[in-house]
Coordinates of C-alpha atoms in Angstrom, one line a residue:
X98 CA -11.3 -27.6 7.8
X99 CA -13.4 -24.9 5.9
X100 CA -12.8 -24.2 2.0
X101 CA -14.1 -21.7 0.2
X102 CA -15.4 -22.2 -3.6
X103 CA -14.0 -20.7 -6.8
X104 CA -16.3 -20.8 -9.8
X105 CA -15.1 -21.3 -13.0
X106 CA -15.2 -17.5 -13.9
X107 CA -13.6 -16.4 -11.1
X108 CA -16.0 -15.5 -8.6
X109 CA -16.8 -17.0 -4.4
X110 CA -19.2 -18.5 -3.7
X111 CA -21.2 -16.2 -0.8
X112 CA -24.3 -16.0 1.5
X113 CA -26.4 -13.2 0.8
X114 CA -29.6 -12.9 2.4
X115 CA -29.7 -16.8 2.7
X116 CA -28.6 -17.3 0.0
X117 CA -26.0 -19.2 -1.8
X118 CA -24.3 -16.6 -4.9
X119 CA -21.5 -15.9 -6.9
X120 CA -19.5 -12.6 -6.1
X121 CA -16.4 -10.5 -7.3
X122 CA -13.5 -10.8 -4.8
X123 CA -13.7 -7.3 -5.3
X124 CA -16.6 -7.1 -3.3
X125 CA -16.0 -9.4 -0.7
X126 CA -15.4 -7.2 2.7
X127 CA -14.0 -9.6 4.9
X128 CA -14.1 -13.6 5.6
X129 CA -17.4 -13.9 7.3
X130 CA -19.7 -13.6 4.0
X131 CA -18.0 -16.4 2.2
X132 CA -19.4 -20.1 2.2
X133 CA -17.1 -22.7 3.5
X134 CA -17.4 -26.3 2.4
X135 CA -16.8 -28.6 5.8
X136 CA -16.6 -31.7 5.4
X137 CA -18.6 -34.4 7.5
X138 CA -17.5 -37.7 7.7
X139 CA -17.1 -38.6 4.4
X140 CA -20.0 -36.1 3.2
X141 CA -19.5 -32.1 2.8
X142 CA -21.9 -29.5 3.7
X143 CA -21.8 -25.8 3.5
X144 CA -21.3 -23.5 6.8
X145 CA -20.1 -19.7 7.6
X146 CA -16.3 -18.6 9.0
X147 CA -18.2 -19.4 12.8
X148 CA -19.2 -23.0 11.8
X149 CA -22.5 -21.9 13.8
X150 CA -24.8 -21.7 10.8
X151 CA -25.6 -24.9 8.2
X152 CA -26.8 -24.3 4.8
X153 CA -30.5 -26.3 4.5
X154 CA -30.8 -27.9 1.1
X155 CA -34.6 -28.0 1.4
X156 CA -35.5 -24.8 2.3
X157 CA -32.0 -23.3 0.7
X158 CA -31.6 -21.0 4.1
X159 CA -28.5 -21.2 6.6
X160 CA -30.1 -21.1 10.0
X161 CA -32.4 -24.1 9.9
X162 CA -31.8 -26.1 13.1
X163 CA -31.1 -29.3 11.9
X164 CA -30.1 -29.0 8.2
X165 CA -31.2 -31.7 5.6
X166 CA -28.9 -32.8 2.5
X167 CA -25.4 -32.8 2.3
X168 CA -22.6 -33.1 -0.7
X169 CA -20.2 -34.4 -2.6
X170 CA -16.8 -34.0 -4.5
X171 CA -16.2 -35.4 -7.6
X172 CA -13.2 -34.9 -9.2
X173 CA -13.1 -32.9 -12.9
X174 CA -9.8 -32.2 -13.8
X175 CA -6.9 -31.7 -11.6
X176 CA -7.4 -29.4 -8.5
X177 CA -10.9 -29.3 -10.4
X178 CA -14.4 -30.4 -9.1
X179 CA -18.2 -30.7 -9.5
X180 CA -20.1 -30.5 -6.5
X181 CA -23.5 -32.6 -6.2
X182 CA -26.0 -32.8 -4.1
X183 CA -28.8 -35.8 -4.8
X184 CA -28.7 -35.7 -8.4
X185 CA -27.6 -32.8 -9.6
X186 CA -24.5 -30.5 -9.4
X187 CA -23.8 -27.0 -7.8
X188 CA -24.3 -24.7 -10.7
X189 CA -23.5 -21.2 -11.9
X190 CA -26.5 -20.8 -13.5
X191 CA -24.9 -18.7 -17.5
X192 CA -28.4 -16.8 -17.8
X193 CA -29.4 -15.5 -14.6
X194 CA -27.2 -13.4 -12.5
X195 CA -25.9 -14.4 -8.9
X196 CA -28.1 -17.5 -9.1
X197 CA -26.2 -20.7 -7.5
X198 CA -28.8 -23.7 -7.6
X199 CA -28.3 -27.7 -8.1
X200 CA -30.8 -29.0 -10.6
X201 CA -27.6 -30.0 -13.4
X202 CA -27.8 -33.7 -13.9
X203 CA -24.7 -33.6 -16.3
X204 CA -22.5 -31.4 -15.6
X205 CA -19.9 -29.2 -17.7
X206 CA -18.0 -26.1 -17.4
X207 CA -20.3 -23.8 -15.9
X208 CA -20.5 -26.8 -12.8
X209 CA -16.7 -26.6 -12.4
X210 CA -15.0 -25.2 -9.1
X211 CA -12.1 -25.2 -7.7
X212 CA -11.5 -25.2 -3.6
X213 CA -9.3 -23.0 -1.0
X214 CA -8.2 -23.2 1.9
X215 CA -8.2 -19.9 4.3
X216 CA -5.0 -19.3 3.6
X217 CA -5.6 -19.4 0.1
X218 CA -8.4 -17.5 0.0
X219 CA -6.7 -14.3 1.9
X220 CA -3.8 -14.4 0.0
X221 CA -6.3 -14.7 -3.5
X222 CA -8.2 -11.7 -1.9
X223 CA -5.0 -9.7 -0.9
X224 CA -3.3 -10.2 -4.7
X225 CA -7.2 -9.6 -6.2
X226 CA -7.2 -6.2 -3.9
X227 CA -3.9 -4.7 -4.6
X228 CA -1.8 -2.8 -7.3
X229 CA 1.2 -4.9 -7.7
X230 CA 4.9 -3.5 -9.4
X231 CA 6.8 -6.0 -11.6
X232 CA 10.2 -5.7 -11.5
X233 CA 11.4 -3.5 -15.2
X234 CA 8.0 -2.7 -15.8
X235 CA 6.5 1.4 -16.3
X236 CA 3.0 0.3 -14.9
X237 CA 1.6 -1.2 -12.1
X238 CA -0.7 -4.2 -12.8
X239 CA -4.2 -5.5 -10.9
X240 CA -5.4 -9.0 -11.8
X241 CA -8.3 -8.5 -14.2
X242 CA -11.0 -11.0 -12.9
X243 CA -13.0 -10.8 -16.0
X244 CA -10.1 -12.6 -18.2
X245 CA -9.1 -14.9 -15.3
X246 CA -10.5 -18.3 -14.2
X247 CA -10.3 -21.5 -12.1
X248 CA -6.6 -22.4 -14.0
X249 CA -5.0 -18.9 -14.5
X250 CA -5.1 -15.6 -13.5
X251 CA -4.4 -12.6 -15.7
X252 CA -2.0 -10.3 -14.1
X253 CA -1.6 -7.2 -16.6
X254 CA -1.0 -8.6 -19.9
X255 CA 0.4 -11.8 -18.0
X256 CA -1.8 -15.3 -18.0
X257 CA 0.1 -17.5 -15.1
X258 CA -1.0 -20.9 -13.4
X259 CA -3.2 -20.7 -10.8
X260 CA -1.4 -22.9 -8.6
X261 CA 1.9 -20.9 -9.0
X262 CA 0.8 -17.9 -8.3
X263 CA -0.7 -18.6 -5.1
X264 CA 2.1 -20.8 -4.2
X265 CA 4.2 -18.1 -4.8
X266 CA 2.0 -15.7 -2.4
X267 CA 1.2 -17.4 0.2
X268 CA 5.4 -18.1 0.8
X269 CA 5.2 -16.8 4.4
X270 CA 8.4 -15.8 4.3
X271 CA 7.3 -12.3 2.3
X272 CA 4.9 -11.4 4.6
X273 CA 4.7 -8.8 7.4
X274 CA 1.9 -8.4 9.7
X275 CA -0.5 -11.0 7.6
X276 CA 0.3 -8.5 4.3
X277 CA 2.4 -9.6 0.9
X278 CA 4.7 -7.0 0.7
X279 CA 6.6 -9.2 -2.6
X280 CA 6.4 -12.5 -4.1
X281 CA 8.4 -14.3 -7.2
X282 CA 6.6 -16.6 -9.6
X283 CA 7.4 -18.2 -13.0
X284 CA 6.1 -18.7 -16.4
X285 CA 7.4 -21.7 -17.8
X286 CA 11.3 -21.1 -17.6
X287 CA 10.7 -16.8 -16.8
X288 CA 11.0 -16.0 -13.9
X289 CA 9.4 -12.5 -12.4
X290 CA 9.3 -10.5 -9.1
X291 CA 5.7 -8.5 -7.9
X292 CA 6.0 -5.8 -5.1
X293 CA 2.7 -4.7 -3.1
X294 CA 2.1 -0.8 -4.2
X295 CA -0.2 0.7 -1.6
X296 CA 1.7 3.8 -0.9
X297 CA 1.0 6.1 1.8
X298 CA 2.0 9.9 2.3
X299 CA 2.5 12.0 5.6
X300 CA 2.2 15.6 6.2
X301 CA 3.0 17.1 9.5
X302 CA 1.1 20.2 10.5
X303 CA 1.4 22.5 13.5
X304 CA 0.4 26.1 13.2
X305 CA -1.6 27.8 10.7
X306 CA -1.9 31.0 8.7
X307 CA 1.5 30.7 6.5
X308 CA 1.6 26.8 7.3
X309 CA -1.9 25.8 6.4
X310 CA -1.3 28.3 3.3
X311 CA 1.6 26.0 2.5
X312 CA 0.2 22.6 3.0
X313 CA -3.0 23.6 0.5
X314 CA -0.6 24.3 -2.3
X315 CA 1.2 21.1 -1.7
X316 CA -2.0 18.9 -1.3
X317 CA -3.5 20.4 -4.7
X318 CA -0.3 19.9 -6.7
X319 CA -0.5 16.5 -4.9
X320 CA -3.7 15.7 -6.4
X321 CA -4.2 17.7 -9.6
X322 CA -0.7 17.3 -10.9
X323 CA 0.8 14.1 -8.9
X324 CA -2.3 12.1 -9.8
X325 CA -2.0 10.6 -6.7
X326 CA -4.1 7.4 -5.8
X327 CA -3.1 6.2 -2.1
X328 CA -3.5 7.3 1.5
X329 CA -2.6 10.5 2.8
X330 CA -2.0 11.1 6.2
X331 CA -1.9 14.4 8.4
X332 CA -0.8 14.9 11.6
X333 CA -1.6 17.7 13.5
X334 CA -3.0 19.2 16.6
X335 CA -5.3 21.6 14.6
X336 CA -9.1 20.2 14.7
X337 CA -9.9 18.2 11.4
X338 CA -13.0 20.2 10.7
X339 CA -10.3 23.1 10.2
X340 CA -8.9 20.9 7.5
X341 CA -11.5 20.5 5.3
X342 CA -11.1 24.1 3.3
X343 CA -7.8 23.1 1.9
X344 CA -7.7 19.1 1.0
X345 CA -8.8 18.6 -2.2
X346 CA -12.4 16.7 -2.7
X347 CA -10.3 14.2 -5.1
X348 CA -8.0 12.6 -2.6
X349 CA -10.2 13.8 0.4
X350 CA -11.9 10.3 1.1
X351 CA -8.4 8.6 1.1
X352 CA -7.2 11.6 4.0
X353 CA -6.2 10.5 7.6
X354 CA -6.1 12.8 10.3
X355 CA -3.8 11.8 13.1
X356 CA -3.7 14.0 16.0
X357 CA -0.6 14.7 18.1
X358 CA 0.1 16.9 20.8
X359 CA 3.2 19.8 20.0
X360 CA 4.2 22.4 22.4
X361 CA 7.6 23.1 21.0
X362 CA 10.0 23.1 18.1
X363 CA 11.3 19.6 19.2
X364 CA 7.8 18.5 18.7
X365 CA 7.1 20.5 15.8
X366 CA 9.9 18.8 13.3
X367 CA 10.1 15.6 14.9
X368 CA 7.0 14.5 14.9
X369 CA 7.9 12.1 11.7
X370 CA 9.5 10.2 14.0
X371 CA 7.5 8.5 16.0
X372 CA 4.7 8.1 13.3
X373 CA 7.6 6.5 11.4
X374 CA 7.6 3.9 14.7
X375 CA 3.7 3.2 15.2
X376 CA 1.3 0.4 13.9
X377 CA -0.4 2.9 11.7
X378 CA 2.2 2.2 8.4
X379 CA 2.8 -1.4 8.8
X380 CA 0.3 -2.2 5.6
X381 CA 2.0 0.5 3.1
X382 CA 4.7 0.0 1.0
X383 CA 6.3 2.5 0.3
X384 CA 6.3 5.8 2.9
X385 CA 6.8 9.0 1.8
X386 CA 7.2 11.8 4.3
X387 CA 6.8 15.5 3.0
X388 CA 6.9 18.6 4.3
X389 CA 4.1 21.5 3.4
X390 CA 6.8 23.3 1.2
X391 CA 6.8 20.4 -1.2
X392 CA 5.0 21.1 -5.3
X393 CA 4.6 18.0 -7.0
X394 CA 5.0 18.5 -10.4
X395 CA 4.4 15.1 -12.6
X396 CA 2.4 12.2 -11.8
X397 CA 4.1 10.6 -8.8
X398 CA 2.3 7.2 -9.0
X399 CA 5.3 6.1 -11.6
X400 CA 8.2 7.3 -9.3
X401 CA 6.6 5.3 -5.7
X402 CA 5.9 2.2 -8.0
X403 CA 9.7 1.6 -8.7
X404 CA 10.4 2.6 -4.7
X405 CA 8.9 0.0 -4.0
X406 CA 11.9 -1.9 -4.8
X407 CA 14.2 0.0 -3.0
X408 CA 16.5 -1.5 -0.6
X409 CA 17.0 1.5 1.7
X410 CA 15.4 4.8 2.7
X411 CA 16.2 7.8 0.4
X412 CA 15.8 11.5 0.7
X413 CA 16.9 14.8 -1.5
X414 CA 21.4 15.2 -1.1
X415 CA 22.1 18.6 -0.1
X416 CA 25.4 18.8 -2.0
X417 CA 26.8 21.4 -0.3
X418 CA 27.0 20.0 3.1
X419 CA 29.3 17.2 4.5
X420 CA 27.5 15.0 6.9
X421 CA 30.5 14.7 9.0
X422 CA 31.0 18.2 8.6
X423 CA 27.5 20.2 9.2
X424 CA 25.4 20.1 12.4
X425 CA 22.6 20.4 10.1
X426 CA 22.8 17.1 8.4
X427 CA 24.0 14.8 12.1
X428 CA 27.1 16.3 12.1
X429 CA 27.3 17.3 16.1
X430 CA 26.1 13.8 16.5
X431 CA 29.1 12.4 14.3
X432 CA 31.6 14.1 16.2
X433 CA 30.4 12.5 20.0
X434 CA 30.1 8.7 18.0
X435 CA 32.6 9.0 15.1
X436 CA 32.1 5.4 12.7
X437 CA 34.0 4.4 10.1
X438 CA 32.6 5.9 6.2
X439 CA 33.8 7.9 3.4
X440 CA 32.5 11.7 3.9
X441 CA 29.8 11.7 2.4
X442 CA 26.7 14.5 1.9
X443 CA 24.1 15.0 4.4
X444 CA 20.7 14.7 3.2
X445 CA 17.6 16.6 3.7
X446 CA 14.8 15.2 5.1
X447 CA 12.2 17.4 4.7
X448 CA 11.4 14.7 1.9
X449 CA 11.9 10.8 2.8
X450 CA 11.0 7.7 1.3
X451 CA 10.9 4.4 3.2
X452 CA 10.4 1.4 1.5
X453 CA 8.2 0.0 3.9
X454 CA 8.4 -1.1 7.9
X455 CA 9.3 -4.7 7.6
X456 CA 12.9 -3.7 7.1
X457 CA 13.0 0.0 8.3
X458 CA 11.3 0.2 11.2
X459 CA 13.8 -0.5 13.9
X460 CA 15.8 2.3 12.0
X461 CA 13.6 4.9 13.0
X462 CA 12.8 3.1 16.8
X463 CA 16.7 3.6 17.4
X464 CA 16.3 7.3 15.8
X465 CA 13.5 7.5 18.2
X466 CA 15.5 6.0 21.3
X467 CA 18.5 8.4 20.3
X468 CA 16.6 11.4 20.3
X469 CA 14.5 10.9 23.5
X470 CA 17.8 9.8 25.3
X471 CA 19.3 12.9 24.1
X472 CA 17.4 15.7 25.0
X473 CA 16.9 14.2 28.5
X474 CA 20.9 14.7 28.4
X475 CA 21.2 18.1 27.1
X476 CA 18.2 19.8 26.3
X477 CA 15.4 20.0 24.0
X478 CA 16.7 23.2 22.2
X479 CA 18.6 20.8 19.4
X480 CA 19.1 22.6 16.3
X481 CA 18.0 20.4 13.2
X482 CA 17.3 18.2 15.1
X483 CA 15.0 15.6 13.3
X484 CA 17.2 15.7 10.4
X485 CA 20.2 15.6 12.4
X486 CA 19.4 12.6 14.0
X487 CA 18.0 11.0 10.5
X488 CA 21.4 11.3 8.9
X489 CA 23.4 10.0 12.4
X490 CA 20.8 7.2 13.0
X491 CA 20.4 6.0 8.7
X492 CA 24.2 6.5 7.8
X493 CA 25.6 4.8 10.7
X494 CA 23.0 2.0 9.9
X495 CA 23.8 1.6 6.4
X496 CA 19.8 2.2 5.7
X497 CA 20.3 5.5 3.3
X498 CA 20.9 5.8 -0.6
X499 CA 20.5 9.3 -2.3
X500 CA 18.6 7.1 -4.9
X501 CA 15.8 7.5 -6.0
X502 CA 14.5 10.8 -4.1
X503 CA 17.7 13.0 -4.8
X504 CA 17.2 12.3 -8.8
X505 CA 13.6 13.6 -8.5
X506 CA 13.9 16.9 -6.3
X507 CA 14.4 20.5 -7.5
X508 CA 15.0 22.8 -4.9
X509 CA 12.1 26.0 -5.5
X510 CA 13.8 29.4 -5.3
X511 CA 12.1 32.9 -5.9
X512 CA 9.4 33.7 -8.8
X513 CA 12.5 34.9 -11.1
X514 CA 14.0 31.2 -10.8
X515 CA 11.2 29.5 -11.9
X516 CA 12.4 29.8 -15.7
X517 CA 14.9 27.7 -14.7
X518 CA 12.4 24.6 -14.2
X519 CA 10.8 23.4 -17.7
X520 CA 7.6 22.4 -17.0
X521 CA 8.3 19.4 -20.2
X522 CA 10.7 17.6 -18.1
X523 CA 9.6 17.6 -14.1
X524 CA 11.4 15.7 -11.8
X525 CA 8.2 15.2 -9.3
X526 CA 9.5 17.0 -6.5
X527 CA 9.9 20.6 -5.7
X528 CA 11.3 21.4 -2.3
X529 CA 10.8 25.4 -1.1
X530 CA 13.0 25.0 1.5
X531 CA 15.3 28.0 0.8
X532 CA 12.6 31.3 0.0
X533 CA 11.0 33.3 2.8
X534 CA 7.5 33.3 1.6
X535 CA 7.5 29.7 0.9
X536 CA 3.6 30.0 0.0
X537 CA 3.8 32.7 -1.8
X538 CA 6.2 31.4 -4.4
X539 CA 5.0 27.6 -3.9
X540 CA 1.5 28.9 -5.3
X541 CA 3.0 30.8 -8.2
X542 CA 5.3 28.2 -9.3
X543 CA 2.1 25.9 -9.5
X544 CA -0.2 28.2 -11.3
X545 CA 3.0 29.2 -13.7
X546 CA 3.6 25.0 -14.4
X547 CA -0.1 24.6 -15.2
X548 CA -0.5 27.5 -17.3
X549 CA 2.8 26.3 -19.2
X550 CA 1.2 22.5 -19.2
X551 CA -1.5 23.7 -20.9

């Protein structure tokens, strides 16, 4: 069995060039540059992930043939040790930086080290990696490693056990493709709830001219006025050098191009869906899907944060449509495979939020299913027919609330209506479904809220 080794300032113990040093989690890439304690017979020495490399204790390099010295554990406190080789102890040396030696003969704090398994490594490195939302907070927190330590880790203004808090992740019953998406841990008799924030957003894009026009507006508002910190992805059948001009160089590193083939209108607005039933989202938590015509108007880091909680997906009400009723909200669909709810409205879902894939993904592989089977029925000319089949496929599986996308859309009319929006009090979202020159008066509503912010 192979453990890795904490120091007592929060740092693993690496190879790097040969050598043994102390590094950030931060800037650990992957497994395979940590040092592993193995232990042989009763003895420990110190090998990579492959177990094909030995640490040499006289020549301090890793590939020496047969490898001289080995170690041992002594306990200094509980889940605590020093680590000695000879006569001295594995050190952090406090004066030099990333210096690891063994020349201690005594040894005290700076000696001190706690071990992890694999399993408690990945899950330190995950949590270490991530933006976390705690349940009634305004803020997501990181662990700061500078104020944590072998005993506890500080988790936004929170100090909790070490032992707790990795218990509490590596509960396999929260994960999802070897990712966290939640865990709950305590502090003393308080108990609290952490959700993984690494959102992700898609945009769809076929066509240019008015489209692309469209999409730049949105991505700008995305990055200048939502503040936006996570992945974006795109997909298109345009070539992504044509994409370049109109992402902004803020958010540009963190853009995904995915390309898809479209040769119709079928294609064109359903697209979402099977993006929304790939591989490519299973790490992200939450989804939002947005059409070009979307403005964000407020920093929309706040609003995913708290979706992270949700419980089921959510998109903008459009009050004035029944679901049972209108063929543009699953209506048609409603009528062939009637189910037992209260009328309720039909939702648009030019804007969409999924929680995350764990527990949403078979919703969208039966939306999937349903449209393919459909079409090859009746025909691919199927009016609304992404969102149609949204509202069938979500209401009849009970895996839609309005909440909390409907509260944070305005619907963006013509340059005369903008008065109507007070750029003090944005909702986030503003959908230009209804106006003709969508990027006309998407641009102009953005430059008129900035000038106003100012």
């Amino acid at each position: 069995m192979l453990y890795a080794i904490l120091t007592h300032n929060f740092r693993i113990i690496c190879f790097e060039q040969g050598k043994l040093v102390p590094r950030e989690i931060t800037n650990i890439s992957d497994l395979s540059e940590v040092a592993y304690l193995s232990k042989i017979t009763d003895k420990y020495s110190i090998t990579n992930y492959e177990k094909n490399m030995w640490y040499d204790f006289q020549t301090h390099v890793i590939n020496r043939s047969i490898p001289s010295g080995h170690l041992t554990l002594e306990k200094a406190n509980i889940d605590i040790y020093n680590i000695k080789h000879d006569s001295g102890y594995m050190r952090v040396h406090p004066g030099e930086k990333n210096v690891v030696d063994f020349l201690v003969p005594t040894p005290n704090l700076w000696e001190e080290f706690r071990i992890l398994t694999i399993e408690e490594l990945s899950a330190l490195m995950f949590l270490v990696k991530n933006e976390w939302y705690l349940t009634n907070s305004n803020n997501t927190v990181k662990v700061n490693s500078n104020l944590s330590n072998h005993s506890q880790i500080s988790f936004g203004e929170l100090f909790i056990d070490f032992n707790e808090l990795i218990n509490a992740i590596c509960d396999n019953s929260n994960q999802y493709n070897n990712i966290f998406l939640d865990f709950t841990f305590n502090i003393d008799w308080k108990v609290y709830k952490a959700f993984l924030y690494k959102p992700a957003i898609i945009f769809v894009l076929f066509g240019q001219g008015y489209t692309f026009d469209q999409l730049e507006v949105s991505l700008k508002s995305l990055a200048v006025v939502g503040e936006y910190s996570g992945d974006v992805f795109i997909v298109t059948k345009e070539p992504s050098k044509d994409l370049q001009s109109i992402i902004p160089q803020s958010i540009l590193p963190r853009v995904k191009i995915i390309q898809m083939e479209g040769n119709d209108t079928l294609d064109f607005i359903s697209a979402r869906i099977p993006m929304l039933c790939s591989n490519l989202l299973d790490t992200y938590q939450p989804i939002l899907y947005s059409d070009a015509d979307i403005v964000f108007d407020r920093n929309i880091n706040e609003i995913l944060s708290k979706a992270t909680t949700a419980k089921q997906c959510s998109a903008q009400i459009e009050y004035f449509h029944i679901f049972q009723e209108s063929d543009h909200n699953g209506g048609s669909f409603f009528k062939q495979d009637s189910f037992d709810m209260p009328k309720v409205h039909g939702f648009n879902s030019g804007l969409l939020l999924v929680p995350n894939m764990k527990n949403h993904k078979n919703s969208f592989k039966a939306a999937y299913k349903s449209l393919m089977n459909y079409t090859t029925l009746h025909g691919r000319n199927l009016p609304f027919a992404d969102q149609s089949i949204l509202n069938y496929v979500l209401y009849k599986l009970n895996d839609f609330n309005p909440s909390p996308i409907s509260e944070q859309t305005q619907i963006g009319g013509k340059p005369s209506e903008f008065n109507k929006f007070d750029p003090n009090k944005p909702k986030g979202f503003v959908h230009f479904w209804n106006t003709a020159e969508k990027n006309i008066n998407m641009k102009k509503y953005l430059d008129n809220y900035l000038i106003k912010k100012k």
